[in-house]
mmCIF file of C-alpha atoms in Angstrom:
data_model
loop_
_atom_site.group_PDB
_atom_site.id
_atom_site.type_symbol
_atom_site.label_atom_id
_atom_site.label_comp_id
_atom_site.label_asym_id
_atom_site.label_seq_id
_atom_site.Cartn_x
_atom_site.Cartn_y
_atom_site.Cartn_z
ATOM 1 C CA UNK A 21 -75.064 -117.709 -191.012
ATOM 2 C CA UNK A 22 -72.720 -116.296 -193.795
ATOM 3 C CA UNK A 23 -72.538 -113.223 -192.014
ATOM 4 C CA UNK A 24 -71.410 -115.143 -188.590
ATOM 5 C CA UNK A 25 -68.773 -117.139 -190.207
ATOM 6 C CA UNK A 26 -67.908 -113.685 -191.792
ATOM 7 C CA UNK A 27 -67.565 -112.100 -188.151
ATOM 8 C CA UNK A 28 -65.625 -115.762 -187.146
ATOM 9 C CA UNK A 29 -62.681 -115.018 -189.812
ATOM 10 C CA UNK A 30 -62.575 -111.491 -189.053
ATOM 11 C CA UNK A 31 -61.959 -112.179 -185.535
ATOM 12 C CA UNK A 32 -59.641 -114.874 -186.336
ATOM 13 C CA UNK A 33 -57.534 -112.456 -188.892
ATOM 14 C CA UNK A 34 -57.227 -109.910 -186.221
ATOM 15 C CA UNK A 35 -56.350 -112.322 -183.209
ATOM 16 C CA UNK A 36 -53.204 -114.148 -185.622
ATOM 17 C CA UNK A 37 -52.186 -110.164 -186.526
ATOM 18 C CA UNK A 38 -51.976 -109.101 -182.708
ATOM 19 C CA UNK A 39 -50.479 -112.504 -181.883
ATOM 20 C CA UNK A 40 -47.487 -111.473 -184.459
ATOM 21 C CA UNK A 41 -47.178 -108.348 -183.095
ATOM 22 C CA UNK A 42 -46.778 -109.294 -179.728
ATOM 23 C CA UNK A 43 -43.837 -111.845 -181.332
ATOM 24 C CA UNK A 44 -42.135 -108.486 -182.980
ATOM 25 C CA UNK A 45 -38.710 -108.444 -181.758
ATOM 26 C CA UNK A 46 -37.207 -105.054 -179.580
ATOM 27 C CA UNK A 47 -33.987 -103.277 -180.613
ATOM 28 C CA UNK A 48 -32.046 -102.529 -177.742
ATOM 29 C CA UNK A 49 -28.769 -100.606 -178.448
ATOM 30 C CA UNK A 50 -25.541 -99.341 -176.512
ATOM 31 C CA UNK A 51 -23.721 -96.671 -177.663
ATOM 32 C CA UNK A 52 -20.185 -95.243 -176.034
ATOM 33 C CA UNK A 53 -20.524 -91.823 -177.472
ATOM 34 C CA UNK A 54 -17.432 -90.150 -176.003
ATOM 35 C CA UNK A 55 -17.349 -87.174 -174.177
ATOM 36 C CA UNK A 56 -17.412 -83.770 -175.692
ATOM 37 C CA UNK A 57 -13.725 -82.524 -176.792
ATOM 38 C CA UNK A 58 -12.397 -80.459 -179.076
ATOM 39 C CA UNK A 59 -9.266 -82.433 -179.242
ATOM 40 C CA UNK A 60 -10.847 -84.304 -181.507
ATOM 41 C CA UNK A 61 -10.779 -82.070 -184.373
ATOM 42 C CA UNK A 62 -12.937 -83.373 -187.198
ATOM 43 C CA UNK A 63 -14.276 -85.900 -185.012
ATOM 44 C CA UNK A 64 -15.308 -83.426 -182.639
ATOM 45 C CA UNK A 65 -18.854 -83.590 -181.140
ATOM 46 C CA UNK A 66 -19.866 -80.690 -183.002
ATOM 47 C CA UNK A 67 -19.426 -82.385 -186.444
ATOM 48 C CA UNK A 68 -19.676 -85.827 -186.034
ATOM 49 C CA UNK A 69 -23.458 -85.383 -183.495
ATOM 50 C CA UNK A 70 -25.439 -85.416 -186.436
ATOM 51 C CA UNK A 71 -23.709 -88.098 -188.149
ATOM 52 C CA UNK A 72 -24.627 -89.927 -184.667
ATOM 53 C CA UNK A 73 -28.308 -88.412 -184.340
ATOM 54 C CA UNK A 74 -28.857 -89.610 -187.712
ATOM 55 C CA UNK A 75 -27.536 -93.595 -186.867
ATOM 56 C CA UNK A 76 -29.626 -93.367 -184.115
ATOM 57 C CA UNK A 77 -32.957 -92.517 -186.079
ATOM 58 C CA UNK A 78 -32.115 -94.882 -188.480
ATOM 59 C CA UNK A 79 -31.796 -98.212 -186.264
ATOM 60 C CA UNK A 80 -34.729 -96.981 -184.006
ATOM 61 C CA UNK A 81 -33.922 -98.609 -181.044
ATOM 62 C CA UNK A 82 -36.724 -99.091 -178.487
ATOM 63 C CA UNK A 83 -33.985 -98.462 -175.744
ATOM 64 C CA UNK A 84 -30.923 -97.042 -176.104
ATOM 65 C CA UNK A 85 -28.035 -96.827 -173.807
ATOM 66 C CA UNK A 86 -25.093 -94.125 -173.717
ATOM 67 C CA UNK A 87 -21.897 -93.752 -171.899
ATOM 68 C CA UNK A 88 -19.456 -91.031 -171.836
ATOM 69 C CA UNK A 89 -22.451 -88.617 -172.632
ATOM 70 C CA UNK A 90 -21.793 -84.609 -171.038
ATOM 71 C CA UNK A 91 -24.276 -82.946 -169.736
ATOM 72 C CA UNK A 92 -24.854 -80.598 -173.558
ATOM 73 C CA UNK A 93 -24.810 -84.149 -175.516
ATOM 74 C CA UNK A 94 -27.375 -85.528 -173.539
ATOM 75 C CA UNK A 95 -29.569 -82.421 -173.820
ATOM 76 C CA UNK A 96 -28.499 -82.673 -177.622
ATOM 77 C CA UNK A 97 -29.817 -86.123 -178.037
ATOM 78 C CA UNK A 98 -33.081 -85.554 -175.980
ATOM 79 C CA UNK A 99 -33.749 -82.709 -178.245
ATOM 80 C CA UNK A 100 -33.405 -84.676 -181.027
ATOM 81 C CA UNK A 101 -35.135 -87.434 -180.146
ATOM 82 C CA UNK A 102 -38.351 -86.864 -179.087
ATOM 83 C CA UNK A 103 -40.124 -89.644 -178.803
ATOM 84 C CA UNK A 104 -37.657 -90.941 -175.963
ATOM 85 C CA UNK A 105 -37.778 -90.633 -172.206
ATOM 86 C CA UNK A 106 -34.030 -89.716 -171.074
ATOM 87 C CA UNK A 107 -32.866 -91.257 -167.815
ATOM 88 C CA UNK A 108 -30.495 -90.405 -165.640
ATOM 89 C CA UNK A 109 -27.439 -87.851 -164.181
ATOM 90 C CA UNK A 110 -24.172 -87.017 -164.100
ATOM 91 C CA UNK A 111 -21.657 -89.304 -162.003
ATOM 92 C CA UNK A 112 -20.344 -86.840 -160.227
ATOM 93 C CA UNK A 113 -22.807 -85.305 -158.562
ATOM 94 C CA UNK A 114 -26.262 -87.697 -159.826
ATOM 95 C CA UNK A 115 -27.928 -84.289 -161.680
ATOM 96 C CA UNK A 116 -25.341 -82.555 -164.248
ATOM 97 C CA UNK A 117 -21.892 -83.141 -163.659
ATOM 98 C CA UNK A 118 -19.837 -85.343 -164.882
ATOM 99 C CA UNK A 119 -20.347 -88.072 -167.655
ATOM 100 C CA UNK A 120 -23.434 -90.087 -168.142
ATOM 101 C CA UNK A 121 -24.668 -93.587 -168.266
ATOM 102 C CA UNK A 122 -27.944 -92.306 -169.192
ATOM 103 C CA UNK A 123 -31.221 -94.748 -171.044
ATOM 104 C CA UNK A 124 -33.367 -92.865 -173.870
ATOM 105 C CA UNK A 125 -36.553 -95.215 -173.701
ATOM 106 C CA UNK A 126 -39.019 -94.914 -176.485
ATOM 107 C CA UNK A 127 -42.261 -94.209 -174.617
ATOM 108 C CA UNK A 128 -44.503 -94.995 -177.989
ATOM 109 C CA UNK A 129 -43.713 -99.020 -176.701
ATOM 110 C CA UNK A 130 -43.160 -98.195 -173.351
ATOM 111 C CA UNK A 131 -44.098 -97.135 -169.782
ATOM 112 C CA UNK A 132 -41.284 -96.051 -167.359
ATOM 113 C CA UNK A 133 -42.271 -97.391 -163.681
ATOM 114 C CA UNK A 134 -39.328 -97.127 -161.638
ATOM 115 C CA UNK A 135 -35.469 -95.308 -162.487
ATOM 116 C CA UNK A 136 -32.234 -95.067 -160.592
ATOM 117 C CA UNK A 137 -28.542 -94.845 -160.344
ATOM 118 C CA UNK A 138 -25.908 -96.559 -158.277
ATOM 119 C CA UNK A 139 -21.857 -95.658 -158.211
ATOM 120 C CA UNK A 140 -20.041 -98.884 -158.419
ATOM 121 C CA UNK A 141 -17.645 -98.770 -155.162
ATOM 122 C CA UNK A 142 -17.775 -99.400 -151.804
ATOM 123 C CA UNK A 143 -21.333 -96.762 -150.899
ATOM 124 C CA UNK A 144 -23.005 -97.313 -154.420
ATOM 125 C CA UNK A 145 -25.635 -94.896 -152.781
ATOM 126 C CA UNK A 146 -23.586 -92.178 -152.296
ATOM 127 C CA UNK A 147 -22.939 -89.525 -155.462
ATOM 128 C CA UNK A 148 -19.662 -88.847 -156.635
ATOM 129 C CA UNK A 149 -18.020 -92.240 -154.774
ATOM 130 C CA UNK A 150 -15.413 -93.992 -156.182
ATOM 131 C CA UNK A 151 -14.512 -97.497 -155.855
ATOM 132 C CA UNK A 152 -11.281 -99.756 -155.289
ATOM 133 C CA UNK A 153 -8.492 -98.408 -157.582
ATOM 134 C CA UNK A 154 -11.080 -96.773 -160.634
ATOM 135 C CA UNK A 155 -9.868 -93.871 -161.930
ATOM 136 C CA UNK A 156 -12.995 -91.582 -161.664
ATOM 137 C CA UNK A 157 -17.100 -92.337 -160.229
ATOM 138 C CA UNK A 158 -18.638 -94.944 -162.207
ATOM 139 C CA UNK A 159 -21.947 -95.249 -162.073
ATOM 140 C CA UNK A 160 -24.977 -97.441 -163.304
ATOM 141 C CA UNK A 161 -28.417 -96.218 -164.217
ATOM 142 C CA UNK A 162 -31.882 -98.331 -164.661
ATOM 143 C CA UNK A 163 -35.101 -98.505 -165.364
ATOM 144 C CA UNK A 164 -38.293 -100.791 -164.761
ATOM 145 C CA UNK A 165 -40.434 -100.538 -168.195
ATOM 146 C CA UNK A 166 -43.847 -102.095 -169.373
ATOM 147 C CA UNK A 167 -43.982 -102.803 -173.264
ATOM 148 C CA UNK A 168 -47.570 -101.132 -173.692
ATOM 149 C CA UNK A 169 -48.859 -103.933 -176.212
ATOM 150 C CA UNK A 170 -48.083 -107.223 -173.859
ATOM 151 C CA UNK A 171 -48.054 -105.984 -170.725
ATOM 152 C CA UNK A 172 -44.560 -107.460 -170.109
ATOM 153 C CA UNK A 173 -42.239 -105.854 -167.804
ATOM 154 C CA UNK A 174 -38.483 -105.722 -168.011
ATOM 155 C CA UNK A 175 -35.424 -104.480 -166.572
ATOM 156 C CA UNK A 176 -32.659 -102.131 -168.147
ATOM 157 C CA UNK A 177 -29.266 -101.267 -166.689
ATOM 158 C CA UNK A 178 -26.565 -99.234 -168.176
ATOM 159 C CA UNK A 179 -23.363 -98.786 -167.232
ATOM 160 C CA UNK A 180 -19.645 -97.833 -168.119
ATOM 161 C CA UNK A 181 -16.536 -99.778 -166.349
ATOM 162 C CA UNK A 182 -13.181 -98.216 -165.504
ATOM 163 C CA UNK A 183 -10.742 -97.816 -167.603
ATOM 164 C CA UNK A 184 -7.761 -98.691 -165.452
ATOM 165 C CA UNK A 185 -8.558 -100.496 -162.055
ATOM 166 C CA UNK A 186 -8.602 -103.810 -162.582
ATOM 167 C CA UNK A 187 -9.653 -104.253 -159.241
ATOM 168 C CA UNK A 188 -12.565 -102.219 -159.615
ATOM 169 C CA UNK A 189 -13.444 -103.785 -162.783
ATOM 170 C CA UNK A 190 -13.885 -107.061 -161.015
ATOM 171 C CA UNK A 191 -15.803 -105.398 -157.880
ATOM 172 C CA UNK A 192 -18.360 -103.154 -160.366
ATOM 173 C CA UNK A 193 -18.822 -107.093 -161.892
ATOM 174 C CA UNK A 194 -19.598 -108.526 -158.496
ATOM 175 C CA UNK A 195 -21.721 -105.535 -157.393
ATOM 176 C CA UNK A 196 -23.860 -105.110 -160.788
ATOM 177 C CA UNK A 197 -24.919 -108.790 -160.397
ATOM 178 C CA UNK A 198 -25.581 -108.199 -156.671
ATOM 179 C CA UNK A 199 -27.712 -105.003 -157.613
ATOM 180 C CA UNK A 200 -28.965 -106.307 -160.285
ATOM 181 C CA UNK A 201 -30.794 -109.004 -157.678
ATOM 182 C CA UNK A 202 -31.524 -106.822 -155.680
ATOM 183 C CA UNK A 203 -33.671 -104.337 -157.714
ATOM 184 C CA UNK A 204 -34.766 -106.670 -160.409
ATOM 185 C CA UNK A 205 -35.070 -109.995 -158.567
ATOM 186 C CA UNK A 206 -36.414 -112.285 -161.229
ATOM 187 C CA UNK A 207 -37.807 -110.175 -163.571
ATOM 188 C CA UNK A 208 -36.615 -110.407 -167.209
ATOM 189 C CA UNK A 209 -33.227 -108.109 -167.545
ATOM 190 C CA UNK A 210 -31.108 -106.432 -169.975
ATOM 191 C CA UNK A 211 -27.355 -104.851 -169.409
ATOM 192 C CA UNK A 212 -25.640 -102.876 -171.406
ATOM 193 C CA UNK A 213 -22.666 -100.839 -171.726
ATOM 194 C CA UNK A 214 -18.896 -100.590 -172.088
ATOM 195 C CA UNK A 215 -17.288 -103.046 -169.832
ATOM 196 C CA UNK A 216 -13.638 -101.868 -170.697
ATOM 197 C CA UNK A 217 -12.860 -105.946 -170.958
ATOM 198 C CA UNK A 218 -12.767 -108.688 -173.494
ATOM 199 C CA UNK A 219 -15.181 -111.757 -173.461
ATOM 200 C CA UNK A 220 -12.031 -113.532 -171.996
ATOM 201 C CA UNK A 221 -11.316 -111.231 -168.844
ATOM 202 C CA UNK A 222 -12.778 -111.280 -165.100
ATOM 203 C CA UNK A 223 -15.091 -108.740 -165.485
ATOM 204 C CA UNK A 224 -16.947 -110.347 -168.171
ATOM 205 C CA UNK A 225 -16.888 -113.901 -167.014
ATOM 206 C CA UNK A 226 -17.922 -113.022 -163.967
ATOM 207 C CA UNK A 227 -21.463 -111.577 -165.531
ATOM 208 C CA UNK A 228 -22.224 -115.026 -167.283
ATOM 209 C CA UNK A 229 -20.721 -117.184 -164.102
ATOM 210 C CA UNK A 230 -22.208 -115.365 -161.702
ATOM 211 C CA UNK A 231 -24.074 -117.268 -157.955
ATOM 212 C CA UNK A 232 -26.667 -114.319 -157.398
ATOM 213 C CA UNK A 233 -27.581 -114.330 -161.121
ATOM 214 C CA UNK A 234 -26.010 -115.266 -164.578
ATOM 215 C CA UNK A 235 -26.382 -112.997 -167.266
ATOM 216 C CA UNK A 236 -25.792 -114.076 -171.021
ATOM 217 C CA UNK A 237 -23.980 -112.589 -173.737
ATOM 218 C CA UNK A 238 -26.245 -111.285 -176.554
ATOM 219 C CA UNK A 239 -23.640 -112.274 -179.068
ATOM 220 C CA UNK A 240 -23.333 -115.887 -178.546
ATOM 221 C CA UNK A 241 -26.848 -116.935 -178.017
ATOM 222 C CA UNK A 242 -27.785 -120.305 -180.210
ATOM 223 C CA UNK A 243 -29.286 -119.124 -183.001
ATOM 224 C CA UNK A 244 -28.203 -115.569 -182.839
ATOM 225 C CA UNK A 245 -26.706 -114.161 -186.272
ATOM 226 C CA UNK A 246 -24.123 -111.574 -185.918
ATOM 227 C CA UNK A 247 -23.005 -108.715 -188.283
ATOM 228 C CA UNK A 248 -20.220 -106.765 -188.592
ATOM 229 C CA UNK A 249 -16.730 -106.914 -187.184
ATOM 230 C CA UNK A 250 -15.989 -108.082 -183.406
ATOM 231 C CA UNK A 251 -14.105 -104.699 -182.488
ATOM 232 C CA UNK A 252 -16.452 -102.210 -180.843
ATOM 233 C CA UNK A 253 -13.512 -99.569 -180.180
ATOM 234 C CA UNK A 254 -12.309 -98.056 -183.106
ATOM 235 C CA UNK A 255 -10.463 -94.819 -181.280
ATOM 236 C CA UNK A 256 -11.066 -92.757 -184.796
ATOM 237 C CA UNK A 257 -8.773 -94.463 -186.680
ATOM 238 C CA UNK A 258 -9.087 -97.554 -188.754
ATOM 239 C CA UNK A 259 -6.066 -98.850 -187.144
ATOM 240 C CA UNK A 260 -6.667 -99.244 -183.961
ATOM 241 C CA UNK A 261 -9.474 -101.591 -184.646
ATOM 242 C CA UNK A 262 -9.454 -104.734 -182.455
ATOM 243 C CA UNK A 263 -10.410 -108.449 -182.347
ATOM 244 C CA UNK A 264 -12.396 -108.362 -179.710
ATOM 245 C CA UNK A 265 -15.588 -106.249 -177.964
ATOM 246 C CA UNK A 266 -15.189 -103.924 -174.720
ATOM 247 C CA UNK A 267 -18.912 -103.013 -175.216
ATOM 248 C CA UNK A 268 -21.947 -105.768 -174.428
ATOM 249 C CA UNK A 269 -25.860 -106.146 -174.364
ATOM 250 C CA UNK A 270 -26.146 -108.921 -171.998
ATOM 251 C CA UNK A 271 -29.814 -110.522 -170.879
ATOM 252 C CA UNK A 272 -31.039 -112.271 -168.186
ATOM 253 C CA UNK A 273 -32.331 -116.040 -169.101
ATOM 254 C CA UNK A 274 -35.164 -116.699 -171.346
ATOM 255 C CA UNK A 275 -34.518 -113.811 -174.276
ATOM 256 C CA UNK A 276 -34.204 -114.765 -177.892
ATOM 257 C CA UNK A 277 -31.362 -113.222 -179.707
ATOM 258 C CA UNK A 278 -32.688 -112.786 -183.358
ATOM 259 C CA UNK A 279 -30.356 -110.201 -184.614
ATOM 260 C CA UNK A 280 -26.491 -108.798 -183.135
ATOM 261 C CA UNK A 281 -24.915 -106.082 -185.051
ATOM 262 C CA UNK A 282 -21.816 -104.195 -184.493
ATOM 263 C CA UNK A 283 -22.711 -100.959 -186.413
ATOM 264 C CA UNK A 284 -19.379 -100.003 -188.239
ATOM 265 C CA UNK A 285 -20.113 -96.342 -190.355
ATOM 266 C CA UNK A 286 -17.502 -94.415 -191.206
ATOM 267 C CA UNK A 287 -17.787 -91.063 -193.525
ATOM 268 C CA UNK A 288 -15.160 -89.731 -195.992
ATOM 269 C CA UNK A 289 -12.777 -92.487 -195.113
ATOM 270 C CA UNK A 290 -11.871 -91.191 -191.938
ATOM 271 C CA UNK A 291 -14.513 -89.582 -190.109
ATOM 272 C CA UNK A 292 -16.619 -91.289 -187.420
ATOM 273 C CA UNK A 293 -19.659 -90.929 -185.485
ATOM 274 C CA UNK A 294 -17.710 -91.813 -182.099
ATOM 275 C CA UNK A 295 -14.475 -93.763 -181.242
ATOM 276 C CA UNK A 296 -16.761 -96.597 -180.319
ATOM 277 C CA UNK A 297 -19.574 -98.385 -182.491
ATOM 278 C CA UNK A 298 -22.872 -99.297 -181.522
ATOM 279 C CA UNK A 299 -23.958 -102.195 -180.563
ATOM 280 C CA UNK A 300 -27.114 -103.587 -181.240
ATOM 281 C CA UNK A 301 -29.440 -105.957 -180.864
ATOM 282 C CA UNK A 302 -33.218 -107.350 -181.563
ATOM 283 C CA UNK A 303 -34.190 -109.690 -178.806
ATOM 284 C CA UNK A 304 -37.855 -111.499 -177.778
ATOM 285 C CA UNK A 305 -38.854 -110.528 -174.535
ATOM 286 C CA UNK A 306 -39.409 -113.808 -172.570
#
């Protein structure tokens, strides 16, 4: 009998510990990492990418999304991080050229089921497109994934704005959530990205007002607890430092916010990892 009860508590200890880890929060984080140039003299990608690397291994993110990645960062950061499954190609051509939107999923938590990329303009299927009045091919890549220890699946899309059209801005907004249904349906959700727009533009009110699906904005959950400043864009200077994010993690209904950080490192006073910070977050799958 002793040795029954024994077995009883055991059983019960180990049940309550894989209860609590299925509870364990997942850090998702987005990451504009600007493109390779030497223009940028100390701040160059060849000095600051292991300042980066090193930010990277430190928050551990489960998936992490970059924008404004070349085609020798992204190979940088795959080598680097090797636990990760990178995602995605150029938007000019959908292999190597051009910038990247492109997911690093850590395959340790996750399975990878199903990946693509769409341009945001008028043929989102076609490679190199542009849309409405954008300045270059934008592009949006994704992934289905199933966390190993629950069994849950989720959707992940990444994606960088334009820069200039406004009308495209609003469009890539109207598309996303369209795609978004499309490909996802109801299935739990996470965007992320640079949206090139405050929380008070089109663009971004048009993600959490949406009719095909409303997305909401990591930051403002109840309950969430933010750290750091609201700026996102720091342009590798300490002046030019907003009041307001251009980069987002936004979910799909039903995640729990525990944890939203604007990342903010700077070295030597003046030296950055990019001209954005990341954003991250810790979020409860639903």
């Amino acid at each position: 009998m002793r040795n029954f009860n024994l077995l009883i508590l055991t059983l019960s200890i180990l049940g309550s510990g894989l209860a609590l880890s299925a509870q364990l929060p997942l850090r998702f984080m987005t990451f504009n990492i600007r493109y390779e140039s030497s223009g940028d003299g100390l701040n160059a990608w060849a000095y600051r990418k292991d300042r980066m690397i090193a930010q990277i291994e430190r928050q551990r993110p489960a998936v992490l999304g970059v924008q404004e990645a070349l085609n020798g960062q992204v190979k940088d950061l795959a080598g680097a991080l090797h636990s990760y499954e990178q995602i995605g190609g150029g938007r000019d051509d959908g292999k190597q050229a051009g910038e990247f939107s492109a997911l690093y999923i850590d395959t340790s938590l996750f399975q990878v089921f199903q990946t693509g990329t769409f341009w945001l303009s008028q043929t989102p299927e076609k490679p190199g497109s542009m849309g409405w009045d954008a300045a270059c091919p934008r592009i949006v890549t994704y992934a289905r994934c199933k966390e190993r220890l629950t069994g849950k699946f989720f959707f992940v899309f990444n994606t960088h704005f334009d820069h200039i059209g406004t009308e495209a801005r609003r469009n890539s907004a109207l598309l996303l959530l369209s795609k978004i249904k499309e490909i996802a349906a109801d299935s739990p959700t996470v965007v992320m990205g640079d949206f090139n727009a405050t929380p008070d533009q089109e663009p971004v009110q048009i993600l959490l007002n949406g009719t095909a699906i409303k997305l909401e904005n990591t930051s403002q959950n109840k309950g969430a607890l933010h750290e750091g400043p609201l700026s996102t864009f720091n342009g590798f200077s300490l002046s030019n430092w907003k009041d307001q994010p251009i980069d987002y993690i936004f979910t799909s209904s039903g995640f729990t916010t525990i944890r939203h950080l604007t990342l903010a490192e700077i070295w030597d006073t003046n030296l950055f990892s990019s001209d954005h910070f990341p954003v991250i977050v810790d979020l409860n799958l639903p």
